[in-house]
PDB file of C-alpha atoms in Angstrom:
ATOM      1  CA  UNK A1446      -0.005  -0.001   0.002  1.00  0.00           C
ATOM      2  CA  UNK A1447       3.033   2.292   0.380  1.00  0.00           C
ATOM      3  CA  UNK A1448       3.933   3.573  -3.095  1.00  0.00           C
ATOM      4  CA  UNK A1449       7.612   4.039  -2.249  1.00  0.00           C
ATOM      5  CA  UNK A1450       7.894   0.527  -0.789  1.00  0.00           C
ATOM      6  CA  UNK A1451       6.039  -0.891  -3.820  1.00  0.00           C
ATOM      7  CA  UNK A1452       8.488   0.809  -6.210  1.00  0.00           C
ATOM      8  CA  UNK A1453      11.454  -0.388  -4.152  1.00  0.00           C
ATOM      9  CA  UNK A1454      10.096  -3.956  -4.171  1.00  0.00           C
ATOM     10  CA  UNK A1455       9.552  -3.812  -7.953  1.00  0.00           C
ATOM     11  CA  UNK A1456      13.144  -2.565  -8.399  1.00  0.00           C
ATOM     12  CA  UNK A1457      14.447  -5.395  -6.214  1.00  0.00           C
ATOM     13  CA  UNK A1458      12.575  -7.991  -8.281  1.00  0.00           C
ATOM     14  CA  UNK A1459      13.918  -6.449 -11.504  1.00  0.00           C
ATOM     15  CA  UNK A1460      17.508  -6.461 -10.229  1.00  0.00           C
ATOM     16  CA  UNK A1461      17.255 -10.051  -8.984  1.00  0.00           C
ATOM     17  CA  UNK A1462      15.912 -11.164 -12.371  1.00  0.00           C
ATOM     18  CA  UNK A1463      18.785  -9.325 -14.070  1.00  0.00           C
ATOM     19  CA  UNK A1464      21.344 -10.983 -11.766  1.00  0.00           C
ATOM     20  CA  UNK A1465      19.788 -14.408 -12.400  1.00  0.00           C
ATOM     21  CA  UNK A1466      19.878 -13.895 -16.184  1.00  0.00           C
ATOM     22  CA  UNK A1467      23.496 -12.746 -15.995  1.00  0.00           C
ATOM     23  CA  UNK A1468      24.464 -15.782 -13.862  1.00  0.00           C
ATOM     24  CA  UNK A1469      22.728 -18.225 -16.225  1.00  0.00           C
ATOM     25  CA  UNK A1470      24.436 -16.623 -19.223  1.00  0.00           C
ATOM     26  CA  UNK A1471      27.804 -16.912 -17.499  1.00  0.00           C
ATOM     27  CA  UNK A1472      27.186 -20.561 -16.584  1.00  0.00           C
ATOM     28  CA  UNK A1473      26.262 -21.364 -20.205  1.00  0.00           C
ATOM     29  CA  UNK A1474      29.273 -19.479 -21.513  1.00  0.00           C
ATOM     30  CA  UNK A1475      27.126 -17.013 -23.456  1.00  0.00           C
ATOM     31  CA  UNK A1476      28.122 -13.841 -21.663  1.00  0.00           C
ATOM     32  CA  UNK A1477      27.594 -10.662 -23.544  1.00  0.00           C
ATOM     33  CA  UNK A1478      26.846  -7.064 -22.947  1.00  0.00           C
ATOM     34  CA  UNK A1479      23.485  -7.042 -21.236  1.00  0.00           C
ATOM     35  CA  UNK A1480      21.875  -3.677 -20.722  1.00  0.00           C
ATOM     36  CA  UNK A1481      20.979  -2.788 -17.199  1.00  0.00           C
ATOM     37  CA  UNK A1482      17.232  -2.900 -16.556  1.00  0.00           C
ATOM     38  CA  UNK A1483      15.194   0.254 -16.210  1.00  0.00           C
ATOM     39  CA  UNK A1484      14.296   0.947 -12.591  1.00  0.00           C
ATOM     40  CA  UNK A1485      11.449   2.974 -11.113  1.00  0.00           C
ATOM     41  CA  UNK A1486      12.256   6.212  -9.372  1.00  0.00           C
ATOM     42  CA  UNK A1487      11.553   6.231  -5.659  1.00  0.00           C
ATOM     43  CA  UNK A1488       9.839   9.600  -5.559  1.00  0.00           C
ATOM     44  CA  UNK A1489       8.892  11.074  -2.248  1.00  0.00           C
ATOM     45  CA  UNK A1490       5.520  12.796  -2.145  1.00  0.00           C
ATOM     46  CA  UNK A1491       5.351  16.521  -2.719  1.00  0.00           C
ATOM     47  CA  UNK A1492       5.953  18.227   0.601  1.00  0.00           C
ATOM     48  CA  UNK A1493       6.944  21.749   1.457  1.00  0.00           C
ATOM     49  CA  UNK A1494      10.726  21.861   1.323  1.00  0.00           C
ATOM     50  CA  UNK A1495      12.776  23.479   4.022  1.00  0.00           C
ATOM     51  CA  UNK A1496      15.436  25.890   2.903  1.00  0.00           C
ATOM     52  CA  UNK A1497      18.826  24.211   3.243  1.00  0.00           C
ATOM     53  CA  UNK A1498      21.457  26.137   5.132  1.00  0.00           C
ATOM     54  CA  UNK A1499      21.660  28.276   8.209  1.00  0.00           C
ATOM     55  CA  UNK A1500      19.353  27.947  11.165  1.00  0.00           C
ATOM     56  CA  UNK A1501      16.377  30.275  10.769  1.00  0.00           C
ATOM     57  CA  UNK A1502      12.858  30.865  12.002  1.00  0.00           C
ATOM     58  CA  UNK A1503      11.293  29.140   8.953  1.00  0.00           C
ATOM     59  CA  UNK A1504      13.034  25.872   9.774  1.00  0.00           C
ATOM     60  CA  UNK A1505      12.109  26.090  13.455  1.00  0.00           C
ATOM     61  CA  UNK A1506       8.506  26.788  12.450  1.00  0.00           C
ATOM     62  CA  UNK A1507       8.502  23.782  10.098  1.00  0.00           C
ATOM     63  CA  UNK A1508       9.382  21.337  12.873  1.00  0.00           C
ATOM     64  CA  UNK A1509       7.374  23.057  15.638  1.00  0.00           C
ATOM     65  CA  UNK A1510       4.313  20.786  15.095  1.00  0.00           C
ATOM     66  CA  UNK A1511       6.556  17.744  15.539  1.00  0.00           C
ATOM     67  CA  UNK A1512       8.017  19.126  18.788  1.00  0.00           C
ATOM     68  CA  UNK A1513       4.507  19.977  20.033  1.00  0.00           C
ATOM     69  CA  UNK A1514       3.360  16.400  19.326  1.00  0.00           C
ATOM     70  CA  UNK A1515       6.486  15.047  21.057  1.00  0.00           C
ATOM     71  CA  UNK A1516       5.844  17.168  24.174  1.00  0.00           C
ATOM     72  CA  UNK A1517       2.152  16.249  24.226  1.00  0.00           C
ATOM     73  CA  UNK A1518       2.849  12.491  23.913  1.00  0.00           C
ATOM     74  CA  UNK A1519       5.522  12.709  26.600  1.00  0.00           C
ATOM     75  CA  UNK A1520       3.305  14.721  28.969  1.00  0.00           C
ATOM     76  CA  UNK A1521       0.289  12.447  28.458  1.00  0.00           C
ATOM     77  CA  UNK A1522       2.498   9.347  28.783  1.00  0.00           C
ATOM     78  CA  UNK A1523       0.958   8.176  25.513  1.00  0.00           C
ATOM     79  CA  UNK A1524       3.319   5.389  24.437  1.00  0.00           C
ATOM     80  CA  UNK A1525       1.701   4.774  21.044  1.00  0.00           C
ATOM     81  CA  UNK A1526       1.980   8.412  20.003  1.00  0.00           C
ATOM     82  CA  UNK A1527       5.463   8.788  21.517  1.00  0.00           C
ATOM     83  CA  UNK A1528       6.903   5.681  19.852  1.00  0.00           C
ATOM     84  CA  UNK A1529       5.221   6.715  16.584  1.00  0.00           C
ATOM     85  CA  UNK A1530       7.430   9.817  16.513  1.00  0.00           C
ATOM     86  CA  UNK A1531      10.525   7.652  16.010  1.00  0.00           C
ATOM     87  CA  UNK A1532      11.575   6.244  12.642  1.00  0.00           C
ATOM     88  CA  UNK A1533      11.354   2.486  12.292  1.00  0.00           C
ATOM     89  CA  UNK A1534      15.108   2.470  11.689  1.00  0.00           C
ATOM     90  CA  UNK A1535      15.790   4.359  14.956  1.00  0.00           C
ATOM     91  CA  UNK A1536      18.395   2.669  17.127  1.00  0.00           C
ATOM     92  CA  UNK A1537      19.204   3.992  20.603  1.00  0.00           C
ATOM     93  CA  UNK A1538      22.607   5.633  20.998  1.00  0.00           C
ATOM     94  CA  UNK A1539      23.498   3.285  23.879  1.00  0.00           C
ATOM     95  CA  UNK A1540      23.559   0.325  21.487  1.00  0.00           C
ATOM     96  CA  UNK A1541      20.431  -1.318  22.882  1.00  0.00           C
ATOM     97  CA  UNK A1542      18.020  -2.840  20.401  1.00  0.00           C
ATOM     98  CA  UNK A1543      14.886  -0.934  19.431  1.00  0.00           C
ATOM     99  CA  UNK A1544      12.790  -3.628  21.168  1.00  0.00           C
ATOM    100  CA  UNK A1545      14.642  -3.162  24.470  1.00  0.00           C
ATOM    101  CA  UNK A1546      14.346   0.633  24.124  1.00  0.00           C
ATOM    102  CA  UNK A1547      10.588   0.351  23.517  1.00  0.00           C
ATOM    103  CA  UNK A1548      10.178  -1.835  26.607  1.00  0.00           C
ATOM    104  CA  UNK A1549      12.124   0.740  28.641  1.00  0.00           C
ATOM    105  CA  UNK A1550       9.816   3.511  27.364  1.00  0.00           C
ATOM    106  CA  UNK A1551       6.727   1.458  28.285  1.00  0.00           C
ATOM    107  CA  UNK A1552       8.131   0.757  31.754  1.00  0.00           C
ATOM    108  CA  UNK A1553       9.130   4.400  32.332  1.00  0.00           C
ATOM    109  CA  UNK A1554       5.763   5.733  31.189  1.00  0.00           C
ATOM    110  CA  UNK A1555       3.857   3.231  33.365  1.00  0.00           C
ATOM    111  CA  UNK A1556       5.960   4.140  36.412  1.00  0.00           C
ATOM    112  CA  UNK A1557       5.408   7.907  36.201  1.00  0.00           C
ATOM    113  CA  UNK A1558       2.558  10.356  36.133  1.00  0.00           C
ATOM    114  CA  UNK A1559       1.656  12.598  33.252  1.00  0.00           C
ATOM    115  CA  UNK A1560       2.344  16.313  33.354  1.00  0.00           C
ATOM    116  CA  UNK A1561       1.482  19.558  31.592  1.00  0.00           C
ATOM    117  CA  UNK A1562       4.294  19.930  29.072  1.00  0.00           C
ATOM    118  CA  UNK A1563       5.970  23.061  27.818  1.00  0.00           C
ATOM    119  CA  UNK A1564       8.392  23.082  24.919  1.00  0.00           C
ATOM    120  CA  UNK A1565      10.702  25.301  22.914  1.00  0.00           C
ATOM    121  CA  UNK A1566      12.507  24.750  19.618  1.00  0.00           C
ATOM    122  CA  UNK A1567      15.995  26.183  20.032  1.00  0.00           C
ATOM    123  CA  UNK A1568      17.661  25.378  16.700  1.00  0.00           C
ATOM    124  CA  UNK A1569      16.898  23.657  13.422  1.00  0.00           C
ATOM    125  CA  UNK A1570      19.375  23.172  10.621  1.00  0.00           C
ATOM    126  CA  UNK A1571      18.277  21.566   7.334  1.00  0.00           C
ATOM    127  CA  UNK A1572      20.842  19.232   5.810  1.00  0.00           C
ATOM    128  CA  UNK A1573      18.471  18.703   2.885  1.00  0.00           C
ATOM    129  CA  UNK A1574      14.698  19.137   2.501  1.00  0.00           C
ATOM    130  CA  UNK A1575      14.014  15.837   4.282  1.00  0.00           C
ATOM    131  CA  UNK A1576      16.760  15.745   6.917  1.00  0.00           C
ATOM    132  CA  UNK A1577      17.088  18.224   9.780  1.00  0.00           C
ATOM    133  CA  UNK A1578      19.158  18.452  12.918  1.00  0.00           C
ATOM    134  CA  UNK A1579      17.191  20.058  15.714  1.00  0.00           C
ATOM    135  CA  UNK A1580      17.509  20.896  19.361  1.00  0.00           C
ATOM    136  CA  UNK A1581      14.533  21.492  21.573  1.00  0.00           C
ATOM    137  CA  UNK A1582      13.546  21.322  25.197  1.00  0.00           C
ATOM    138  CA  UNK A1583      10.528  19.842  26.907  1.00  0.00           C
ATOM    139  CA  UNK A1584       9.535  20.932  30.375  1.00  0.00           C
ATOM    140  CA  UNK A1585       7.088  20.204  33.141  1.00  0.00           C
ATOM    141  CA  UNK A1586       4.962  23.290  33.829  1.00  0.00           C
ATOM    142  CA  UNK A1587       4.225  22.167  37.409  1.00  0.00           C
ATOM    143  CA  UNK A1588       7.783  21.790  38.692  1.00  0.00           C
ATOM    144  CA  UNK A1589       9.729  23.860  36.163  1.00  0.00           C
ATOM    145  CA  UNK A1590      12.046  21.010  35.148  1.00  0.00           C
ATOM    146  CA  UNK A1591      13.338  20.899  31.568  1.00  0.00           C
ATOM    147  CA  UNK A1592      14.955  18.252  29.394  1.00  0.00           C
ATOM    148  CA  UNK A1593      17.135  19.180  26.412  1.00  0.00           C
ATOM    149  CA  UNK A1594      16.996  17.040  23.237  1.00  0.00           C
ATOM    150  CA  UNK A1595      19.223  17.114  20.145  1.00  0.00           C
ATOM    151  CA  UNK A1596      18.009  14.887  17.319  1.00  0.00           C
ATOM    152  CA  UNK A1597      18.290  14.104  13.639  1.00  0.00           C
ATOM    153  CA  UNK A1598      14.831  14.270  12.065  1.00  0.00           C
ATOM    154  CA  UNK A1599      13.886  12.637   8.791  1.00  0.00           C
ATOM    155  CA  UNK A1600      10.731  13.307   6.831  1.00  0.00           C
ATOM    156  CA  UNK A1601       9.017   9.977   6.049  1.00  0.00           C
ATOM    157  CA  UNK A1602       7.035   9.007   2.946  1.00  0.00           C
ATOM    158  CA  UNK A1603       3.910  10.627   4.413  1.00  0.00           C
ATOM    159  CA  UNK A1604       5.682  13.944   4.965  1.00  0.00           C
ATOM    160  CA  UNK A1605       5.799  13.512   8.762  1.00  0.00           C
ATOM    161  CA  UNK A1606       8.967  14.119  10.769  1.00  0.00           C
ATOM    162  CA  UNK A1607      10.439  11.153  12.668  1.00  0.00           C
ATOM    163  CA  UNK A1608      13.424  10.936  14.990  1.00  0.00           C
ATOM    164  CA  UNK A1609      16.111   9.035  13.128  1.00  0.00           C
ATOM    165  CA  UNK A1610      18.889   9.420  15.679  1.00  0.00           C
ATOM    166  CA  UNK A1611      19.758  11.110  18.954  1.00  0.00           C
ATOM    167  CA  UNK A1612      22.631  13.588  18.787  1.00  0.00           C
ATOM    168  CA  UNK A1613      25.047  14.606  21.502  1.00  0.00           C
ATOM    169  CA  UNK A1614      24.255  18.226  22.414  1.00  0.00           C
TER     170      UNK A1614
END
């Protein structure tokens, strides 16, 4: 159902067929110049592009809805929404598996109460239109505590930002 995944799968089938044909030709001793197959482009959907370059208000504004959703999910202790903000390829910086990290999140959320979150986007720097480094903070309005985050965000095939990696601030 995902058009990008469907195109990637079609390309994989085409390349495997090409490799098989090349191997059979080599085994039969009939090698020749075989043209590479035509592959489908893996086009991302049209989404508003961020300007690439220096940190600016436009880039911070572009990721502000993501940071708001992050703070809301964290404050509500909503594990489904929180985990959904991370790319499927996300791997924790400590080397733990994603499964272990998810269990830790579930345990931490179950062991603590929700809170009224506050947040602020400090910096956003676009590496390309679909990859941004960002730093933001999330706080608890009741006790004034704040947590600083530095992340690499990637826009997925639906145009939504996802945390691809944690960065050292």
